[in-house]
Amino acid sequence: MDILSNSSSSSSRVKVEYTDPSGIYPLVASELESRLPLRNLYWNSSSRPLRSIDSLYVELVPDDYGSPQSQRRAASSAGLPGAHDATVAVRDSSDLRRGSEPSITKKERRHQIPGLRQTPYLKVYFLRCDDSETYKGSSRKLLREWVKTHTPPSQHSPSISNQENHDAFEWMIVHVVLPDVQSNSVWPNRASLSVLDKIRADFNGSTKSTIDRVAQIPTMKSLQVQGTTVNPIPSGIARDQFLRESNRAWEDLLSKAKALILTSFDLRVRQYEEDIKARSAQRSLPGWNFCTFFVLKEGLARGFESVGLVEDALMGYDELAVELYTAIEEERQKSSAGEQANLFRGYTQELRIQAEQAIAEARETVVDPKNSQVSATLFLDTERKPYRELILANNISAFDFESYVFARQVALLSRVARLPPTAGSTTGGGEQEDMMVLAEIARRASKFITSAGRSIREDLRASIQLEEDAEEAHLALRYNVIENIVASWTYSSCQQILSGTASASLIFQLQSTVQGPLITSPSPQPEDGKRHTSKRKPSALSRLPTRTTSLLGHPPSTNASPGYDGFTEDVAYPQQSPLQNEAQTGLYVLSAQRAELYIVARRALQSLGRRQGWEIAWPDSTGNIAVQDENMDEISLDDGPRTRQNATGTEIPAPRIKSPTKCGMHSSFLSGALASRLDFFAAYEENTAIACRHYKLSDDCRSAEAMTADLALIRYILGDYTAAVAYIQQLASSYAENDWSELEISILAICARCFKKLDRRDEYIMIVLNLLTNIVQRSHHLPRLKMPAGLYDDGSTRRENAVDASKYLKDLLDASKSQNEPVSAAMKNYFSDIRLESSIVHFGSKDGFKIPLSLQYLLPASLEILEIQARIISATEGQTREIWLSSEGNMKVERGLLTTFLVSNTMVPDWYLLDRITVRVDNVLFTHDLLPSEGSKFFTGSRASTSSDGLVTLGAHTFIWPRQGSLEARVSLYRHIHLEESRSVMCEISSGENSVSNGKLLVRAASAGLRLHTATAEIIGGDSRISDRSQAGMVCFEQIPAHTSIKVRIPYRLDSEMKEISLRTEISYTTADGTFVYGDSHTLPVLLPLGVNVHDVFKQHALFSKFSISTSTSIPLRLLKCQVEGTEDFEASSPKTQTADLCVFSRQPASMVCKIVPKQRLERAMDTLQTRLLMRIQYLCLDEEILDVVLARFTASLQNSDFEDFSRPLSQWLSTSVRTKLSHENLELMGLLREVDMSIFQDFNWEQIVVALPLERRDKLLLWLLQWGHDNSVIEIPKNFGEGDARTITIPVDVPQTQIVFTANLRVFGDRHETHEFGGTRAVGHCIPAELVLQHTRRWDVKREVSRQEAEERVFYYELDASPETWLIGGRRKAQFSATEDEIVTFPVLLIPQRAGHLLFPSIEIQRVEKDGASSLAMRSPPSRGPDAGQTCEVDYQNQGSSVLVVPNLSSTTVGLEPEAGGGGAWLVDAQSRPEVMSG
């Protein structure tokens, strides 16, 4: 049976009954059927939303009311046209006028249970009436009698009960017009319209709300009238008009029919809903019967189905299914409680016959021939039994009842699954299928088949009754027969649903995307090496009932291999168009649901095989599995008389019974699958492979992997180890991610055994490691994920044998010894609760440290650990250093807690995080790496943290710090800087309590562009000496006695300018206790903290240089000393009090003036003159001074306390805190007050450093630190503090050079021609006579040629310049002159002031004139290349900055005032000039 075939059941269509007394229905039947089904109906109910009905199928049936066709009972269905002759002979209307009245049959009595029988929704009377006389004479009477008989009682008798609405119907009169042979007029003619009007007037009523129940249509078929063939369709121009009018008439008929059918349907739905509500309210009353209520509610669902509202019908059946389940459970509870349960029949007759037949076959008794062929019935066929009559009679079993409801649900879903064909469809069947609905069918079937097995078992147990003292063999026989019937029915039902839901698109996708078996593997071979001939029947899928579709050209091949997937490769599939998104989703869901059905069928097959002794069960962790060999003997019940004891102890012989293991199976495929062991495994593998492919197509990877695991198990059982390994390797990543430990133990046991058989040692080691991992996880009962379907839900038995971890561990260690490299294993699988403490422990007499480590060993086997190592990495940003710690000596551990110390001789102070931990056992290395996301890479001071996998528990970030008295290295910039020499860094190494025999200093640059010259390194302090500096970046030194130190100076060079440099130092040194390493990172500011600017003023006999010293950063400086050293040729001098202990701030530089005088006349050669002076500045940076003061006070306090051994970590923490919290404003304030206000630091966060120190001393130390901060709120900076550590910078200063220095003086004359050194007082506009005096010298031309004559004249050019708004200059304002060295020349000048006030004297500029007569001031041409080319002149202008007081030239003024005037009323009347202006 095809569950998706077009159903012909009357419940899927609306019944319309017609009356045809004139026999004219055949004339309109073909035209009517061509316009069916009815389309686009809209039902609007008051209690439900608007429903749209796309297609309404109609079943036309004749009645018995005088129809001439009543003998034939010809029924015509919509969409299934009947055969009609081309010409039809009809009776003339005169026959009716002669009084051939029809016989009236008795009306059918309505059933007392509403909805049990199918009644028409509409009754139609086909009337032939050619003229008005015929209508008046006979037709009107016939119509009135028919209307009276077929009108619903509610329309003419209001007293009738509303119960009649269960079969509510409407009526309609259709007037069929035949062609008029005599008049040959075109329809509609006057006669037909007259008859139509009369019918409407007589039967439609007169109110406005009356429904029009009368329609008129013409006949479209040729007919014989009085021996003449008449064609009703005219020819010529009248044809088009006839066709238009006839189409309009037909549309009117169909429109009225749709409205009348929906009216009847609405009345029926309302009545059903009222009755269902009333019956449901009576549920708790005595006498209430579920079966009667079921039929009533099903009537409503069938009504919905009949009009095409399949979703509403399906909802109704879903509700009935729930109520049926509740009723069955109530009956079961009554039966178990001993009460009488009589709602359902106790058993199913077919199942009882089948069971009795199976038992009879097993006992070799005679079987009734009528019952000997009880085969599997198609449980979706609702016509094989009168289910509704059985339900009403309470004579139906629970299994039949459930089957009927499920079959009706599937029938409705099958209608929804059919989609109309689309343009370009290639399905060939004219219809597409909604795969989401098919998936829903498969989902419901999977649940129903699984639950129906319980009903079948109860059914069979109730039908096969045994005596209380029945033999054990009889009990076993009944059990086997029942289980065989259940398994056979389950398998057949699954195949029936799978056949019905095998969509063409699904088959195409399976064929195109998953070709061939999952893994190509050889045929199964038994372990004894002998190949057995399989007697297996053809594939089950090749014998399944195929769907009615044109996609399959021929049935599948029966030659199926064990990996056959159920689809043949040579079937001619059509070319499929790409699936849309919704169709693709439906394909995935359908594939997944079909896979579930295959799992249910496989479970049934497995249950049959288990009773044959062919167990498919996962092995335990040792690899043992219950596998029955093909050659094992089968124990038969015929072998000897078995006996049992009755209640009195007497032995009763058991009857001879044939082996019942195959009795009750009605499937030939199952019989063939159980023919032999190989046939069974081949069938099981085939079913598993098909399910796996469905899961893969549905993208359900986990379920597909579960099926793959089952395939591996089958291959392992059959001895095909290569194929089993190939399957298992596909699952490795999945099991690691999903953590399926129980299943993984079994699979890994199989895989390990396969690798050992195949002698693949590397893979064997890895599998054993994974197996040990899963043993640990199972032994600790860690929560696991739910297993996918098909793994353990098939009832397979698992033996929980004790796991011998020692055996596996010993095999692992033995196998690892043959490996060249250590075998790596994940430590988290075998150890847990790893804890590294946050505080370190120092050794008492040597450097280095140790950290307590504890871990939990999980394997239930002893283990000898050779070494435990841990790697810790710096938690400081930008640092990549690491330290390895290791345990001392071997350790033999048992399962439980292990505590030890990890030791290291490397000391690099910093905060650290645990990065890696390793445990070495023989050649196996257990390793665990902590990912960067598991802990912050930067120190946050958190108390505790745990890795994301829960394996490692850390305390606070581990702080590594040296003990008091250990070796220490401090790196700083060399304190003496000479700008003409390479700069250096100085590394000071203090031995502490260690007597160092030798050591190596390794210095690495951590800044790009930093070049360290260790080849020129030298020791500038200490008793040691350098033994080797040949290796780049390394300086080897000899012994350093205890409590001494050495200073190593290392020059460096920078490729580019930078503010600071970073470098790392590592000192490896040897003492009597061994070799140790001390390392650290350093960041040094290389930007010079000060800047020097100079301004030079040339005089005739001396040079004055003004040096301005400022800070290049925001850090104030304290200048201790600043001086300029002279040379043999120049003497430099400056006041001693200018720079004595000055503070230089960013906005307050310091100044120093230096007088430079040549010691003698410079007459030597220019290459022998010493013109470079040296400026030495001794200074202290205020931040270093403050830090030294605070640390000195803090260290002194620690030495007088009980915490002196914590001096180094606490001092380092304090130093870092002070540096980070010093601001520009605080530095200036401390520099001015010469004291440190500790309150500005607020809180040093001592808790963050104290947490890394020993736990027992933390509280006391924290209290002491807080008290020290309270006692030292203000720390005074001593006056001479730190002068011994002052820094010195040497700056080369070159004596400035100029060729000519002019001395210029503008002398002003008074009225009496006396000169004035200063300008005096003058009036505006008065002329001021003056004289310009010039004299030059070449004393500062250090590069002049000695051979040149000093008396040589040179030509110069001068120019006086002033603003015209200030001075008007007359006389020799500019001139060219010649003069010799030290010659005085004068020029008269006249000055006229232009405004009052203190006026500065005009400026002057003097230039040397080249030999071509042009001055460098006036000429733009390049200078000549003569010996005097490019000479410059400096001018010592003695009037620079001098001024003249100029007053207005008025003695009195007269001003007139007139207040009444409009313009302000003020004007100048008179003014008198000064008679004389005194020169002052």
PDB file of N, CA, C and O in Angstrom, residues 521 524 562-564 605 680-690 711 714-715 718 727:
ATOM      1  N   SER A 521      35.817  -2.512   2.187  1.00  0.00           N
ATOM      2  CA  SER A 521      36.471  -3.516   3.010  1.00  0.00           C
ATOM      3  C   SER A 521      36.180  -4.879   2.426  1.00  0.00           C
ATOM      4  O   SER A 521      35.196  -5.087   1.730  1.00  0.00           O
ATOM      5  N   PRO A 524      33.499 -10.305   4.990  1.00  0.00           N
ATOM      6  CA  PRO A 524      33.819 -10.741   6.348  1.00  0.00           C
ATOM      7  C   PRO A 524      34.421 -12.135   6.373  1.00  0.00           C
ATOM      8  O   PRO A 524      33.946 -13.052   5.715  1.00  0.00           O
ATOM      9  N   PRO A 562      27.521  -6.780   1.571  1.00  0.00           N
ATOM     10  CA  PRO A 562      27.288  -6.393   2.960  1.00  0.00           C
ATOM     11  C   PRO A 562      27.242  -4.901   3.171  1.00  0.00           C
ATOM     12  O   PRO A 562      26.635  -4.420   4.098  1.00  0.00           O
ATOM     13  N   GLY A 563      27.895  -4.137   2.322  1.00  0.00           N
ATOM     14  CA  GLY A 563      27.850  -2.684   2.471  1.00  0.00           C
ATOM     15  C   GLY A 563      26.810  -2.022   1.618  1.00  0.00           C
ATOM     16  O   GLY A 563      26.837  -0.820   1.423  1.00  0.00           O
ATOM     17  N   TYR A 564      25.888  -2.814   1.074  1.00  0.00           N
ATOM     18  CA  TYR A 564      24.874  -2.266   0.154  1.00  0.00           C
ATOM     19  C   TYR A 564      23.994  -1.281   0.902  1.00  0.00           C
ATOM     20  O   TYR A 564      23.550  -1.533   2.008  1.00  0.00           O
ATOM     21  N   LEU A 605      15.814  -6.571  14.471  1.00  0.00           N
ATOM     22  CA  LEU A 605      16.685  -7.616  13.913  1.00  0.00           C
ATOM     23  C   LEU A 605      17.681  -8.098  14.956  1.00  0.00           C
ATOM     24  O   LEU A 605      17.953  -9.305  15.066  1.00  0.00           O
ATOM     25  N   PHE A 680      23.303 -13.045   9.197  1.00  0.00           N
ATOM     26  CA  PHE A 680      22.786 -12.116  10.207  1.00  0.00           C
ATOM     27  C   PHE A 680      23.658 -10.869  10.295  1.00  0.00           C
ATOM     28  O   PHE A 680      23.161  -9.739  10.289  1.00  0.00           O
ATOM     29  N   PHE A 681      24.968 -11.067  10.375  1.00  0.00           N
ATOM     30  CA  PHE A 681      25.849  -9.904  10.487  1.00  0.00           C
ATOM     31  C   PHE A 681      25.816  -9.060   9.215  1.00  0.00           C
ATOM     32  O   PHE A 681      25.927  -7.832   9.268  1.00  0.00           O
ATOM     33  N   ALA A 682      25.678  -9.695   8.062  1.00  0.00           N
ATOM     34  CA  ALA A 682      25.589  -8.941   6.814  1.00  0.00           C
ATOM     35  C   ALA A 682      24.325  -8.090   6.787  1.00  0.00           C
ATOM     36  O   ALA A 682      24.352  -6.920   6.371  1.00  0.00           O
ATOM     37  N   ALA A 683      23.187  -8.667   7.224  1.00  0.00           N
ATOM     38  CA  ALA A 683      21.944  -7.895   7.269  1.00  0.00           C
ATOM     39  C   ALA A 683      22.038  -6.761   8.284  1.00  0.00           C
ATOM     40  O   ALA A 683      21.583  -5.640   8.035  1.00  0.00           O
ATOM     41  N   TYR A 684      22.629  -7.048   9.430  1.00  0.00           N
ATOM     42  CA  TYR A 684      22.786  -6.022  10.464  1.00  0.00           C
ATOM     43  C   TYR A 684      23.690  -4.890   9.962  1.00  0.00           C
ATOM     44  O   TYR A 684      23.406  -3.704  10.154  1.00  0.00           O
ATOM     45  N   GLU A 685      24.770  -5.255   9.289  1.00  0.00           N
ATOM     46  CA  GLU A 685      25.684  -4.236   8.766  1.00  0.00           C
ATOM     47  C   GLU A 685      25.016  -3.407   7.668  1.00  0.00           C
ATOM     48  O   GLU A 685      25.209  -2.194   7.588  1.00  0.00           O
ATOM     49  N   GLU A 686      24.226  -4.080   6.837  1.00  0.00           N
ATOM     50  CA  GLU A 686      23.526  -3.363   5.770  1.00  0.00           C
ATOM     51  C   GLU A 686      22.573  -2.324   6.352  1.00  0.00           C
ATOM     52  O   GLU A 686      22.541  -1.170   5.915  1.00  0.00           O
ATOM     53  N   ASN A 687      21.822  -2.711   7.350  1.00  0.00           N
ATOM     54  CA  ASN A 687      20.885  -1.781   7.976  1.00  0.00           C
ATOM     55  C   ASN A 687      21.623  -0.630   8.647  1.00  0.00           C
ATOM     56  O   ASN A 687      21.217   0.535   8.565  1.00  0.00           O
ATOM     57  N   THR A 688      22.729  -0.926   9.314  1.00  0.00           N
ATOM     58  CA  THR A 688      23.512   0.113   9.975  1.00  0.00           C
ATOM     59  C   THR A 688      24.104   1.079   8.968  1.00  0.00           C
ATOM     60  O   THR A 688      24.121   2.301   9.186  1.00  0.00           O
ATOM     61  N   ALA A 689      24.604   0.564   7.843  1.00  0.00           N
ATOM     62  CA  ALA A 689      25.202   1.433   6.829  1.00  0.00           C
ATOM     63  C   ALA A 689      24.176   2.382   6.229  1.00  0.00           C
ATOM     64  O   ALA A 689      24.469   3.562   5.989  1.00  0.00           O
ATOM     65  N   ILE A 690      22.972   1.872   5.974  1.00  0.00           N
ATOM     66  CA  ILE A 690      21.931   2.746   5.417  1.00  0.00           C
ATOM     67  C   ILE A 690      21.578   3.848   6.414  1.00  0.00           C
ATOM     68  O   ILE A 690      21.433   5.017   6.060  1.00  0.00           O
ATOM     69  N   LEU A 711      29.509  -0.158  12.942  1.00  0.00           N
ATOM     70  CA  LEU A 711      30.120  -0.838  11.798  1.00  0.00           C
ATOM     71  C   LEU A 711      31.507  -1.366  12.159  1.00  0.00           C
ATOM     72  O   LEU A 711      31.901  -2.462  11.746  1.00  0.00           O
ATOM     73  N   ILE A 714      31.101  -4.552  14.144  1.00  0.00           N
ATOM     74  CA  ILE A 714      30.768  -5.716  13.310  1.00  0.00           C
ATOM     75  C   ILE A 714      32.016  -6.251  12.635  1.00  0.00           C
ATOM     76  O   ILE A 714      32.259  -7.471  12.611  1.00  0.00           O
ATOM     77  N   ARG A 715      32.821  -5.356  12.085  1.00  0.00           N
ATOM     78  CA  ARG A 715      34.046  -5.798  11.424  1.00  0.00           C
ATOM     79  C   ARG A 715      35.017  -6.441  12.406  1.00  0.00           C
ATOM     80  O   ARG A 715      35.718  -7.397  12.072  1.00  0.00           O
ATOM     81  N   LEU A 718      33.845  -9.932  13.069  1.00  0.00           N
ATOM     82  CA  LEU A 718      34.096 -10.810  11.928  1.00  0.00           C
ATOM     83  C   LEU A 718      35.576 -10.994  11.639  1.00  0.00           C
ATOM     84  O   LEU A 718      35.937 -11.727  10.715  1.00  0.00           O
ATOM     85  N   TYR A 727      37.281   2.343  10.358  1.00  0.00           N
ATOM     86  CA  TYR A 727      36.068   2.956  10.911  1.00  0.00           C
ATOM     87  C   TYR A 727      36.377   3.737  12.191  1.00  0.00           C
ATOM     88  O   TYR A 727      35.901   4.855  12.394  1.00  0.00           O
TER      89      TYR A 727
END
